[in-house]
mmCIF file of C-alpha atoms in Angstrom:
data_model
loop_
_atom_site.group_PDB
_atom_site.id
_atom_site.type_symbol
_atom_site.label_atom_id
_atom_site.label_comp_id
_atom_site.label_asym_id
_atom_site.label_seq_id
_atom_site.Cartn_x
_atom_site.Cartn_y
_atom_site.Cartn_z
ATOM 1 C CA MET A 143 5.849 14.604 -20.503
ATOM 2 C CA SER A 144 5.204 12.743 -23.725
ATOM 3 C CA HIS A 145 4.504 9.099 -24.179
ATOM 4 C CA SER A 146 8.155 8.637 -24.972
ATOM 5 C CA SER A 147 9.054 8.240 -21.325
ATOM 6 C CA THR A 148 7.763 4.706 -21.389
ATOM 7 C CA GLY A 149 9.901 3.918 -24.363
ATOM 8 C CA GLY A 150 7.386 4.900 -27.065
ATOM 9 C CA PRO A 151 7.854 7.800 -29.447
ATOM 10 C CA ALA A 152 6.485 11.183 -28.528
ATOM 11 C CA GLU A 153 4.696 11.829 -31.803
ATOM 12 C CA GLY A 154 1.313 10.212 -32.346
ATOM 13 C CA ASP A 155 1.934 9.190 -35.941
ATOM 14 C CA THR A 156 5.219 7.503 -35.067
ATOM 15 C CA PHE A 157 3.609 5.646 -32.202
ATOM 16 C CA ASP A 158 0.759 4.525 -34.446
ATOM 17 C CA ALA A 159 3.259 3.232 -36.966
ATOM 18 C CA GLY A 160 4.860 1.121 -34.273
ATOM 19 C CA ALA A 161 1.464 -0.032 -33.130
ATOM 20 C CA GLY A 162 0.707 -1.242 -36.629
ATOM 21 C CA SER A 163 3.229 -4.028 -36.183
ATOM 22 C CA ILE A 164 1.758 -5.150 -32.879
ATOM 23 C CA LEU A 165 0.170 -8.239 -34.458
ATOM 24 C CA ARG A 166 3.322 -9.303 -36.303
ATOM 25 C CA GLN A 167 5.295 -10.644 -33.389
ATOM 26 C CA PRO A 168 7.463 -13.708 -32.764
ATOM 27 C CA LYS A 169 5.948 -16.627 -30.900
ATOM 28 C CA ALA A 170 8.096 -15.808 -27.882
ATOM 29 C CA VAL A 171 6.398 -12.414 -27.554
ATOM 30 C CA TRP A 172 2.906 -13.899 -27.830
ATOM 31 C CA ALA A 173 3.772 -16.553 -25.253
ATOM 32 C CA THR A 174 4.995 -13.902 -22.799
ATOM 33 C CA ALA A 175 2.090 -11.545 -23.502
ATOM 34 C CA GLY A 176 -0.435 -14.360 -23.097
ATOM 35 C CA ALA A 177 1.025 -15.334 -19.743
ATOM 36 C CA SER A 178 0.991 -11.622 -18.792
ATOM 37 C CA VAL A 179 -2.756 -11.474 -19.397
ATOM 38 C CA VAL A 180 -3.280 -14.346 -16.965
ATOM 39 C CA ALA A 181 -0.875 -12.779 -14.451
ATOM 40 C CA PHE A 182 -2.843 -9.538 -14.417
ATOM 41 C CA MET A 183 -6.086 -11.495 -14.257
ATOM 42 C CA GLY A 184 -4.902 -12.783 -10.889
ATOM 43 C CA ILE A 185 -5.186 -9.287 -9.360
ATOM 44 C CA GLY A 186 -8.943 -8.926 -9.865
ATOM 45 C CA LEU A 187 -9.812 -12.601 -10.048
ATOM 46 C CA VAL A 188 -11.065 -12.812 -6.474
ATOM 47 C CA ASP A 189 -13.050 -9.557 -6.670
ATOM 48 C CA PRO A 190 -16.527 -10.923 -7.557
ATOM 49 C CA ILE A 191 -16.132 -13.985 -5.317
ATOM 50 C CA LEU A 192 -15.034 -12.213 -2.123
ATOM 51 C CA PRO A 193 -18.515 -12.519 -0.573
ATOM 52 C CA SER A 194 -18.672 -16.188 -1.676
ATOM 53 C CA ILE A 195 -15.267 -16.886 -0.107
ATOM 54 C CA ALA A 196 -16.366 -15.183 3.099
ATOM 55 C CA LYS A 197 -19.485 -17.350 3.208
ATOM 56 C CA GLY A 198 -17.706 -20.570 2.239
ATOM 57 C CA LEU A 199 -14.941 -20.161 4.825
ATOM 58 C CA GLN A 200 -17.147 -18.468 7.452
ATOM 59 C CA ALA A 201 -14.915 -15.391 7.436
ATOM 60 C CA THR A 202 -15.562 -11.688 7.928
ATOM 61 C CA PRO A 203 -15.020 -9.120 5.141
ATOM 62 C CA SER A 204 -11.880 -7.838 6.888
ATOM 63 C CA GLN A 205 -10.467 -11.376 7.042
ATOM 64 C CA VAL A 206 -11.198 -12.066 3.382
ATOM 65 C CA SER A 207 -9.712 -8.714 2.349
ATOM 66 C CA LEU A 208 -6.390 -10.027 3.631
ATOM 67 C CA LEU A 209 -6.268 -11.937 0.321
ATOM 68 C CA PHE A 210 -5.257 -8.633 -1.227
ATOM 69 C CA THR A 211 -3.134 -7.500 1.721
ATOM 70 C CA SER A 212 -0.924 -10.594 1.800
ATOM 71 C CA TYR A 213 -0.642 -10.603 -2.000
ATOM 72 C CA PHE A 214 0.494 -6.991 -2.302
ATOM 73 C CA LEU A 215 2.613 -6.911 0.837
ATOM 74 C CA ILE A 216 4.742 -9.702 -0.588
ATOM 75 C CA THR A 217 4.668 -7.995 -3.987
ATOM 76 C CA ALA A 218 6.016 -4.759 -2.475
ATOM 77 C CA VAL A 219 8.912 -6.487 -0.726
ATOM 78 C CA ALA A 220 9.597 -8.628 -3.799
ATOM 79 C CA MET A 221 10.233 -5.451 -5.816
ATOM 80 C CA LEU A 222 13.630 -5.279 -4.079
ATOM 81 C CA VAL A 223 14.399 -8.853 -5.077
ATOM 82 C CA THR A 224 13.238 -9.160 -8.678
ATOM 83 C CA GLY A 225 16.040 -7.062 -10.197
ATOM 84 C CA PHE A 226 18.572 -8.845 -7.999
ATOM 85 C CA VAL A 227 17.313 -12.226 -9.262
ATOM 86 C CA SER A 228 16.820 -11.415 -12.956
ATOM 87 C CA SER A 229 20.215 -9.714 -13.292
ATOM 88 C CA ARG A 230 21.848 -12.939 -12.101
ATOM 89 C CA ILE A 231 19.839 -15.788 -13.643
ATOM 90 C CA GLY A 232 18.410 -14.016 -16.714
ATOM 91 C CA GLY A 233 14.942 -13.031 -17.855
ATOM 92 C CA LYS A 234 13.676 -16.418 -19.021
ATOM 93 C CA LYS A 235 14.581 -18.242 -15.820
ATOM 94 C CA THR A 236 13.024 -15.443 -13.750
ATOM 95 C CA LEU A 237 9.791 -15.664 -15.750
ATOM 96 C CA LEU A 238 9.643 -19.433 -15.362
ATOM 97 C CA ALA A 239 10.379 -19.255 -11.637
ATOM 98 C CA GLY A 240 7.548 -16.757 -11.183
ATOM 99 C CA LEU A 241 5.129 -18.849 -13.250
ATOM 100 C CA ALA A 242 6.009 -22.007 -11.344
ATOM 101 C CA LEU A 243 5.294 -20.291 -8.023
ATOM 102 C CA VAL A 244 1.940 -19.010 -9.291
ATOM 103 C CA VAL A 245 0.925 -22.469 -10.544
ATOM 104 C CA VAL A 246 1.775 -24.090 -7.206
ATOM 105 C CA PHE A 247 0.252 -21.483 -4.917
ATOM 106 C CA ALA A 248 -2.864 -20.821 -7.023
ATOM 107 C CA ALA A 249 -3.597 -24.556 -6.998
ATOM 108 C CA LEU A 250 -2.977 -24.729 -3.240
ATOM 109 C CA ALA A 251 -5.287 -21.723 -2.735
ATOM 110 C CA GLY A 252 -8.095 -23.718 -4.313
ATOM 111 C CA THR A 253 -7.634 -26.468 -1.720
ATOM 112 C CA SER A 254 -7.788 -24.120 1.303
ATOM 113 C CA ASN A 255 -10.007 -25.066 4.214
ATOM 114 C CA SER A 256 -9.554 -21.853 6.186
ATOM 115 C CA VAL A 257 -9.125 -18.181 5.406
ATOM 116 C CA GLY A 258 -5.671 -18.311 7.045
ATOM 117 C CA GLU A 259 -4.495 -20.971 4.591
ATOM 118 C CA LEU A 260 -5.914 -19.011 1.660
ATOM 119 C CA VAL A 261 -4.226 -15.788 2.766
ATOM 120 C CA GLY A 262 -0.896 -17.612 3.097
ATOM 121 C CA PHE A 263 -1.163 -19.200 -0.332
ATOM 122 C CA ARG A 264 -2.057 -15.806 -1.864
ATOM 123 C CA ALA A 265 1.189 -14.449 -0.402
ATOM 124 C CA GLY A 266 3.175 -17.127 -2.248
ATOM 125 C CA TRP A 267 1.162 -16.315 -5.361
ATOM 126 C CA GLY A 268 2.128 -12.643 -4.954
ATOM 127 C CA LEU A 269 5.816 -13.512 -4.922
ATOM 128 C CA GLY A 270 5.484 -15.523 -8.123
ATOM 129 C CA ASN A 271 3.457 -12.817 -9.805
ATOM 130 C CA ALA A 272 6.010 -10.161 -8.859
ATOM 131 C CA LEU A 273 8.880 -12.170 -10.321
ATOM 132 C CA PHE A 274 6.952 -12.755 -13.538
ATOM 133 C CA VAL A 275 5.316 -9.394 -14.175
ATOM 134 C CA SER A 276 8.343 -7.320 -13.180
ATOM 135 C CA THR A 277 10.382 -9.111 -15.861
ATOM 136 C CA ALA A 278 7.762 -9.502 -18.596
ATOM 137 C CA LEU A 279 8.013 -6.014 -20.116
ATOM 138 C CA ALA A 280 11.809 -6.187 -20.419
ATOM 139 C CA VAL A 281 11.461 -9.557 -22.155
ATOM 140 C CA ILE A 282 8.732 -8.333 -24.504
ATOM 141 C CA VAL A 283 10.723 -5.208 -25.413
ATOM 142 C CA GLY A 284 13.795 -7.325 -26.087
ATOM 143 C CA ALA A 285 12.009 -9.868 -28.276
ATOM 144 C CA ALA A 286 9.319 -7.799 -30.026
ATOM 145 C CA ALA A 287 9.294 -6.755 -33.670
ATOM 146 C CA GLY A 288 8.489 -3.154 -34.529
ATOM 147 C CA GLY A 289 10.460 -1.404 -31.806
ATOM 148 C CA SER A 290 9.634 -0.482 -28.244
ATOM 149 C CA ALA A 291 6.406 1.354 -29.176
ATOM 150 C CA ALA A 292 4.765 -1.848 -30.413
ATOM 151 C CA ALA A 293 6.178 -3.811 -27.469
ATOM 152 C CA ILE A 294 4.885 -1.400 -24.847
ATOM 153 C CA LEU A 295 1.477 -1.156 -26.508
ATOM 154 C CA LEU A 296 1.281 -4.942 -26.539
ATOM 155 C CA TYR A 297 2.265 -5.103 -22.860
ATOM 156 C CA GLU A 298 -0.248 -2.444 -21.815
ATOM 157 C CA SER A 299 -2.930 -4.178 -23.879
ATOM 158 C CA ALA A 300 -2.160 -7.433 -22.053
ATOM 159 C CA LEU A 301 -2.371 -5.593 -18.758
ATOM 160 C CA GLY A 302 -5.735 -4.029 -19.600
ATOM 161 C CA LEU A 303 -7.151 -7.271 -20.950
ATOM 162 C CA GLY A 304 -6.057 -9.122 -17.826
ATOM 163 C CA MET A 305 -7.492 -6.512 -15.471
ATOM 164 C CA ALA A 306 -10.780 -6.591 -17.387
ATOM 165 C CA CYS A 307 -11.061 -10.356 -17.723
ATOM 166 C CA GLY A 308 -9.975 -11.253 -14.190
ATOM 167 C CA PRO A 309 -13.299 -10.345 -12.534
ATOM 168 C CA LEU A 310 -15.251 -11.915 -15.409
ATOM 169 C CA VAL A 311 -13.383 -15.229 -15.219
ATOM 170 C CA GLY A 312 -13.672 -15.127 -11.446
ATOM 171 C CA ALA A 313 -17.435 -14.704 -11.742
ATOM 172 C CA LEU A 314 -17.955 -17.397 -14.391
ATOM 173 C CA LEU A 315 -15.916 -20.023 -12.567
ATOM 174 C CA GLY A 316 -16.763 -18.806 -9.081
ATOM 175 C CA ASN A 317 -20.506 -19.029 -9.608
ATOM 176 C CA ALA A 318 -20.173 -22.821 -9.280
ATOM 177 C CA SER A 319 -17.555 -22.762 -6.517
ATOM 178 C CA TRP A 320 -15.191 -20.128 -5.149
ATOM 179 C CA ARG A 321 -12.387 -22.702 -5.538
ATOM 180 C CA TYR A 322 -12.618 -23.017 -9.333
ATOM 181 C CA PRO A 323 -11.056 -19.624 -10.250
ATOM 182 C CA PHE A 324 -7.892 -20.614 -8.381
ATOM 183 C CA PHE A 325 -7.642 -23.959 -10.148
ATOM 184 C CA GLY A 326 -8.380 -22.242 -13.470
ATOM 185 C CA THR A 327 -5.577 -19.735 -12.943
ATOM 186 C CA ALA A 328 -3.127 -22.521 -12.093
ATOM 187 C CA ALA A 329 -4.052 -24.355 -15.296
ATOM 188 C CA LEU A 330 -3.699 -21.245 -17.481
ATOM 189 C CA MET A 331 -0.359 -20.325 -15.950
ATOM 190 C CA ALA A 332 0.882 -23.880 -16.499
ATOM 191 C CA ILE A 333 0.073 -23.437 -20.186
ATOM 192 C CA GLY A 334 1.994 -20.133 -20.102
ATOM 193 C CA PHE A 335 4.944 -21.914 -18.508
ATOM 194 C CA LEU A 336 5.021 -24.456 -21.337
ATOM 195 C CA GLY A 337 4.678 -21.725 -23.975
ATOM 196 C CA ILE A 338 7.586 -19.676 -22.633
ATOM 197 C CA THR A 339 9.710 -22.797 -22.196
ATOM 198 C CA ALA A 340 9.114 -23.748 -25.821
ATOM 199 C CA PHE A 341 9.287 -20.386 -27.607
ATOM 200 C CA LEU A 342 11.380 -17.920 -25.579
ATOM 201 C CA LYS A 343 15.152 -17.942 -25.921
ATOM 202 C CA GLU A 344 17.230 -16.850 -22.950
ATOM 203 C CA GLN A 345 17.621 -13.069 -22.815
ATOM 204 C CA PRO A 346 21.073 -11.516 -22.371
ATOM 205 C CA LYS A 347 21.909 -10.630 -18.780
ATOM 206 C CA PRO A 348 22.558 -6.961 -17.959
ATOM 207 C CA ALA A 349 26.172 -5.870 -17.786
ATOM 208 C CA ARG A 350 25.798 -4.782 -14.170
ATOM 209 C CA LYS A 351 24.190 -6.897 -11.459
ATOM 210 C CA THR A 352 21.500 -5.133 -9.408
ATOM 211 C CA SER A 353 21.821 -5.121 -5.629
ATOM 212 C CA ILE A 354 18.842 -5.337 -3.269
ATOM 213 C CA LEU A 355 19.559 -1.837 -1.918
ATOM 214 C CA ASP A 356 19.773 -0.109 -5.332
ATOM 215 C CA PRO A 357 16.008 0.632 -5.529
ATOM 216 C CA ILE A 358 16.087 2.162 -2.024
ATOM 217 C CA LYS A 359 19.060 4.358 -2.951
ATOM 218 C CA ALA A 360 17.216 5.488 -6.105
ATOM 219 C CA LEU A 361 14.455 6.934 -3.915
ATOM 220 C CA GLY A 362 16.976 9.532 -2.741
ATOM 221 C CA HIS A 363 16.132 11.372 -5.970
ATOM 222 C CA GLY A 364 13.516 14.028 -5.177
ATOM 223 C CA GLY A 365 11.458 13.549 -8.316
ATOM 224 C CA LEU A 366 11.245 9.785 -7.981
ATOM 225 C CA ALA A 367 10.462 9.999 -4.258
ATOM 226 C CA SER A 368 7.682 12.516 -4.945
ATOM 227 C CA THR A 369 6.205 10.287 -7.651
ATOM 228 C CA ALA A 370 6.311 7.279 -5.319
ATOM 229 C CA ILE A 371 4.685 9.136 -2.403
ATOM 230 C CA SER A 372 1.907 10.501 -4.602
ATOM 231 C CA ALA A 373 1.349 7.040 -6.072
ATOM 232 C CA PHE A 374 1.219 5.589 -2.546
ATOM 233 C CA PHE A 375 -1.767 7.793 -1.695
ATOM 234 C CA TYR A 376 -3.395 7.054 -5.054
ATOM 235 C CA ASN A 377 -2.962 3.301 -4.711
ATOM 236 C CA TYR A 378 -4.803 3.385 -1.385
ATOM 237 C CA THR A 379 -7.795 4.825 -3.240
ATOM 238 C CA PHE A 380 -7.414 2.398 -6.158
ATOM 239 C CA PHE A 381 -7.461 -0.681 -3.949
ATOM 240 C CA THR A 382 -10.231 0.563 -1.716
ATOM 241 C CA VAL A 383 -12.351 0.515 -4.864
ATOM 242 C CA LEU A 384 -11.048 -2.861 -5.994
ATOM 243 C CA ALA A 385 -11.130 -4.750 -2.678
ATOM 244 C CA PHE A 386 -13.890 -3.112 -0.622
ATOM 245 C CA THR A 387 -16.546 -2.174 -3.201
ATOM 246 C CA PRO A 388 -17.693 -5.790 -3.857
ATOM 247 C CA PHE A 389 -18.980 -5.948 -0.279
ATOM 248 C CA VAL A 390 -20.778 -2.619 -0.719
ATOM 249 C CA LEU A 391 -22.400 -3.639 -4.021
ATOM 250 C CA ASN A 392 -23.436 -6.994 -2.482
ATOM 251 C CA MET A 393 -24.244 -8.545 -5.869
ATOM 252 C CA THR A 394 -24.104 -12.090 -7.230
ATOM 253 C CA PRO A 395 -20.739 -13.172 -8.679
ATOM 254 C CA TYR A 396 -22.135 -12.792 -12.219
ATOM 255 C CA LYS A 397 -23.358 -9.241 -11.665
ATOM 256 C CA SER A 398 -20.284 -8.176 -9.721
ATOM 257 C CA GLY A 399 -18.067 -9.711 -12.398
ATOM 258 C CA GLY A 400 -19.967 -7.762 -15.056
ATOM 259 C CA VAL A 401 -19.479 -4.487 -13.178
ATOM 260 C CA PHE A 402 -15.755 -5.024 -12.778
ATOM 261 C CA PHE A 403 -15.398 -6.251 -16.353
ATOM 262 C CA ALA A 404 -16.840 -2.915 -17.525
ATOM 263 C CA TRP A 405 -14.522 -1.187 -15.042
ATOM 264 C CA GLY A 406 -11.536 -3.062 -16.486
ATOM 265 C CA VAL A 407 -12.459 -2.301 -20.105
ATOM 266 C CA LEU A 408 -12.670 1.402 -19.276
ATOM 267 C CA LEU A 409 -9.358 1.169 -17.417
ATOM 268 C CA ALA A 410 -7.681 -0.450 -20.424
ATOM 269 C CA LEU A 411 -9.057 2.043 -22.949
ATOM 270 C CA CYS A 412 -8.108 5.074 -20.880
ATOM 271 C CA SER A 413 -4.657 3.702 -20.096
ATOM 272 C CA VAL A 414 -3.698 2.878 -23.690
ATOM 273 C CA VAL A 415 -5.751 5.323 -25.765
ATOM 274 C CA VAL A 416 -7.010 8.283 -23.720
ATOM 275 C CA ALA A 417 -4.071 9.046 -21.411
ATOM 276 C CA PRO A 418 -1.438 9.623 -24.161
ATOM 277 C CA ARG A 419 -3.782 12.002 -26.004
ATOM 278 C CA LEU A 420 -4.583 13.998 -22.868
ATOM 279 C CA GLN A 421 -0.894 14.198 -22.026
ATOM 280 C CA ALA A 422 -0.040 15.494 -25.491
ATOM 281 C CA ARG A 423 -2.705 18.190 -25.152
ATOM 282 C CA LEU A 424 -2.418 19.222 -21.481
ATOM 283 C CA GLY A 425 0.836 17.820 -20.101
ATOM 284 C CA SER A 426 1.347 14.941 -17.695
ATOM 285 C CA LEU A 427 1.155 16.821 -14.393
ATOM 286 C CA LYS A 428 -2.095 18.624 -15.213
ATOM 287 C CA VAL A 429 -3.650 15.380 -16.419
ATOM 288 C CA LEU A 430 -2.527 13.498 -13.312
ATOM 289 C CA GLY A 431 -3.641 16.169 -10.848
ATOM 290 C CA GLY A 432 -7.021 16.604 -12.516
ATOM 291 C CA SER A 433 -7.640 12.870 -12.754
ATOM 292 C CA LEU A 434 -6.819 12.385 -9.056
ATOM 293 C CA VAL A 435 -9.284 15.112 -8.046
ATOM 294 C CA LEU A 436 -12.001 13.582 -10.236
ATOM 295 C CA LEU A 437 -11.290 10.169 -8.716
ATOM 296 C CA ALA A 438 -11.720 11.670 -5.232
ATOM 297 C CA VAL A 439 -15.120 13.051 -6.201
ATOM 298 C CA ASP A 440 -16.088 9.762 -7.819
ATOM 299 C CA VAL A 441 -15.362 7.637 -4.739
ATOM 300 C CA LEU A 442 -17.254 10.074 -2.507
ATOM 301 C CA VAL A 443 -20.358 9.658 -4.675
ATOM 302 C CA LEU A 444 -19.729 5.895 -4.704
ATOM 303 C CA GLY A 445 -19.768 5.848 -0.910
ATOM 304 C CA TYR A 446 -22.796 8.069 -0.354
ATOM 305 C CA GLY A 447 -24.952 7.401 -3.435
ATOM 306 C CA ASN A 448 -27.667 4.793 -3.891
ATOM 307 C CA HIS A 449 -26.979 1.366 -5.370
ATOM 308 C CA THR A 450 -27.252 2.561 -8.981
ATOM 309 C CA ALA A 451 -24.862 5.455 -8.302
ATOM 310 C CA ALA A 452 -22.426 3.041 -6.636
ATOM 311 C CA VAL A 453 -22.427 0.779 -9.710
ATOM 312 C CA VAL A 454 -21.962 3.708 -12.122
ATOM 313 C CA CYS A 455 -19.176 5.268 -10.042
ATOM 314 C CA THR A 456 -17.388 1.928 -9.659
ATOM 315 C CA ILE A 457 -17.294 1.546 -13.440
ATOM 316 C CA LEU A 458 -16.398 5.214 -13.993
ATOM 317 C CA SER A 459 -13.471 4.972 -11.576
ATOM 318 C CA GLY A 460 -11.815 2.688 -14.134
ATOM 319 C CA ALA A 461 -11.370 5.681 -16.442
ATOM 320 C CA PHE A 462 -9.492 7.754 -13.860
ATOM 321 C CA ILE A 463 -7.478 4.758 -12.673
ATOM 322 C CA GLY A 464 -6.431 3.949 -16.249
ATOM 323 C CA VAL A 465 -5.220 7.507 -16.864
ATOM 324 C CA ASN A 466 -3.409 7.675 -13.526
ATOM 325 C CA ASN A 467 -1.675 4.339 -14.057
ATOM 326 C CA THR A 468 -0.163 5.399 -17.361
ATOM 327 C CA VAL A 469 1.046 8.817 -16.159
ATOM 328 C CA TYR A 470 2.498 7.491 -12.910
ATOM 329 C CA THR A 471 4.403 4.764 -14.743
ATOM 330 C CA GLU A 472 5.872 7.237 -17.205
ATOM 331 C CA LEU A 473 6.927 9.627 -14.437
ATOM 332 C CA ALA A 474 8.509 6.803 -12.445
ATOM 333 C CA LEU A 475 10.489 5.549 -15.431
ATOM 334 C CA GLY A 476 11.595 8.956 -16.685
ATOM 335 C CA VAL A 477 11.896 11.448 -13.852
ATOM 336 C CA SER A 478 15.215 10.309 -12.343
ATOM 337 C CA ASP A 479 18.654 9.476 -13.684
ATOM 338 C CA ALA A 480 18.596 5.989 -12.135
ATOM 339 C CA PRO A 481 18.486 2.993 -14.504
ATOM 340 C CA ARG A 482 14.879 2.311 -15.367
ATOM 341 C CA PRO A 483 14.713 -1.133 -13.733
ATOM 342 C CA VAL A 484 16.096 0.285 -10.491
ATOM 343 C CA ALA A 485 13.881 3.395 -10.505
ATOM 344 C CA SER A 486 10.795 1.324 -11.209
ATOM 345 C CA ALA A 487 11.599 -1.163 -8.452
ATOM 346 C CA GLY A 488 12.003 1.635 -5.889
ATOM 347 C CA TYR A 489 8.788 3.314 -7.007
ATOM 348 C CA ASN A 490 6.820 0.073 -6.892
ATOM 349 C CA PHE A 491 8.301 -0.861 -3.519
ATOM 350 C CA VAL A 492 6.664 2.258 -2.031
ATOM 351 C CA ARG A 493 3.326 2.263 -3.815
ATOM 352 C CA TRP A 494 2.426 -1.407 -3.356
ATOM 353 C CA PHE A 495 2.441 -0.989 0.423
ATOM 354 C CA ALA A 496 -0.695 1.127 -0.027
ATOM 355 C CA ALA A 497 -2.257 -1.661 -2.105
ATOM 356 C CA ALA A 498 -1.611 -3.947 0.865
ATOM 357 C CA ALA A 499 -2.954 -1.431 3.397
ATOM 358 C CA ALA A 500 -6.247 -0.431 1.749
ATOM 359 C CA PRO A 501 -7.923 -3.877 1.700
ATOM 360 C CA PHE A 502 -7.058 -4.303 5.388
ATOM 361 C CA PHE A 503 -8.056 -0.867 6.673
ATOM 362 C CA ALA A 504 -11.215 -0.228 4.602
ATOM 363 C CA PRO A 505 -13.343 -2.960 6.270
ATOM 364 C CA LYS A 506 -11.775 -2.124 9.648
ATOM 365 C CA ILE A 507 -12.768 1.523 9.238
ATOM 366 C CA GLU A 508 -16.308 0.392 8.399
ATOM 367 C CA GLU A 509 -16.399 -1.675 11.603
ATOM 368 C CA TRP A 510 -15.212 1.332 13.610
ATOM 369 C CA SER A 511 -17.606 3.815 11.956
ATOM 370 C CA ASN A 512 -20.000 3.130 9.069
ATOM 371 C CA ILE A 513 -19.961 2.012 5.436
ATOM 372 C CA HIS A 514 -19.458 5.556 4.111
ATOM 373 C CA ILE A 515 -16.257 6.498 5.923
ATOM 374 C CA PRO A 516 -13.881 4.124 4.055
ATOM 375 C CA PHE A 517 -14.761 6.029 0.876
ATOM 376 C CA VAL A 518 -14.211 9.373 2.603
ATOM 377 C CA VAL A 519 -10.712 8.186 3.537
ATOM 378 C CA ALA A 520 -10.169 6.990 -0.059
ATOM 379 C CA ALA A 521 -11.264 10.386 -1.392
ATOM 380 C CA VAL A 522 -8.844 12.126 0.986
ATOM 381 C CA THR A 523 -5.913 9.925 -0.112
ATOM 382 C CA ALA A 524 -6.645 10.617 -3.792
ATOM 383 C CA ALA A 525 -6.693 14.341 -3.004
ATOM 384 C CA LEU A 526 -3.408 14.001 -1.089
ATOM 385 C CA GLY A 527 -1.876 12.386 -4.169
ATOM 386 C CA ALA A 528 -2.927 15.445 -6.171
ATOM 387 C CA VAL A 529 -1.516 17.774 -3.495
ATOM 388 C CA VAL A 530 1.892 16.075 -3.712
ATOM 389 C CA VAL A 531 1.881 16.515 -7.503
ATOM 390 C CA TRP A 532 0.915 20.190 -7.105
ATOM 391 C CA VAL A 533 3.440 21.002 -4.369
ATOM 392 C CA ARG A 534 6.268 19.211 -6.177
ATOM 393 C CA ARG A 535 5.236 20.297 -9.692
ATOM 394 C CA GLY A 536 8.255 22.572 -10.130
ATOM 395 C CA ALA A 537 10.756 19.862 -9.290
ATOM 396 C CA LEU A 538 8.886 17.206 -11.255
ATOM 397 C CA THR A 539 8.587 19.409 -14.336
ATOM 398 C CA HIS A 540 12.195 20.625 -14.163
ATOM 399 C CA GLU A 541 13.591 17.161 -13.602
ATOM 400 C CA ALA A 542 11.447 15.678 -16.369
ATOM 401 C CA GLU A 543 12.567 18.324 -18.850
ATOM 402 C CA GLU A 544 16.231 17.779 -17.950
ATOM 403 C CA LEU A 545 16.129 14.111 -18.937
ATOM 404 C CA GLU A 546 18.243 13.013 -21.869
ATOM 405 C CA PRO A 547 16.670 10.997 -24.724
ATOM 406 C CA GLN A 548 18.506 7.807 -23.785
ATOM 407 C CA HIS A 549 16.073 7.303 -20.932
ATOM 408 C CA ALA A 550 13.491 6.383 -23.537
ATOM 409 C CA THR A 551 15.539 3.680 -25.191
ATOM 410 C CA GLU A 552 14.877 -0.025 -25.191
ATOM 411 C CA ASP A 553 16.819 -0.900 -22.075
ATOM 412 C CA GLY A 554 15.524 -3.490 -19.650
ATOM 413 C CA VAL A 555 12.506 -2.367 -17.633
ATOM 414 C CA THR A 556 11.297 -3.718 -14.332
ATOM 415 C CA VAL A 557 7.664 -2.696 -14.139
ATOM 416 C CA PHE A 558 4.805 -4.000 -12.092
ATOM 417 C CA ALA A 559 3.033 -1.184 -13.739
ATOM 418 C CA ASN A 560 -0.394 0.313 -14.030
#
């Protein structure tokens, strides 16, 4: 499948032409993209300070990992709600509602006096982030100059920058106190709220209102269900690396932040630059299957290697994760005949449950066995993701090839992607 299934042109020169206009955007687009960077920063923000939070609140690793579990569990459920909300109140109001929730709950998280309070506030943060991020791409596509190619490249660049900078900001602010990254996020999102209020005009509402059950019904499509199931297994591996590895590395916030900054840079580069080129050369399914197998090998070495090998493999995993994110998103948006917002919501509803499960089960598995076994489980889930792609390759390929070009147009997109 070409890059066109995310809304960008299939040909490299056409896509590059669109990308050339990425810097010439209206203020509304920059305001939304800037807030998107901060929203994606929130995912990895707590990564380098997990050990500090555990120490400060006298909590175990499994308790602190619930910061991810509560966040993504709410995010998964919210996928059924975001389309319902945005199709009724409009994109701008949905963005502002999400930002307001993040500001409130991020600030409250910084005031927590127990791990239970912090986990609860992260859940509220997850709801706000879901409302914002799931609507941001549709808004950017609708307001951007240069067509959907430039808009999507800008969105994916914001995503990569946020994923890379989150751990770094968390380390810089968290070195003084684990509370500061939460206050910093609240302040940055408040600035984003003001920017969108000032510069973004209300987007037109879709002609048809989305029901809460539409994303579930969309999963009745074999290709979309297969993509979601494979992504579920993959996301377990992804978030084992993101949420459990900081305890294994056992580094200072600065050093851990540096490792995950390098991981995020590699993720961004491979998502935006490397994945489309590999897809054009080899095809999406071969790229996805191969990248999942390589990720399985990588996390095995991460779990059983020495400290240096663990650091190298943590950073290297960003490359495979970046490639996988891009291909999965394109398959989810293009493999079925459901409207893209609905298909994406159903796909994300399934896969984010794994993001909630991995941070909870990885430290539990370590308690039940040893520090190596969580990575064995993560390697197995990555391999299972590849098996699903292989077993369902005929249906996925056939269904992808049967798609009509209109699925790559600039319609509204609900994506909590990559």
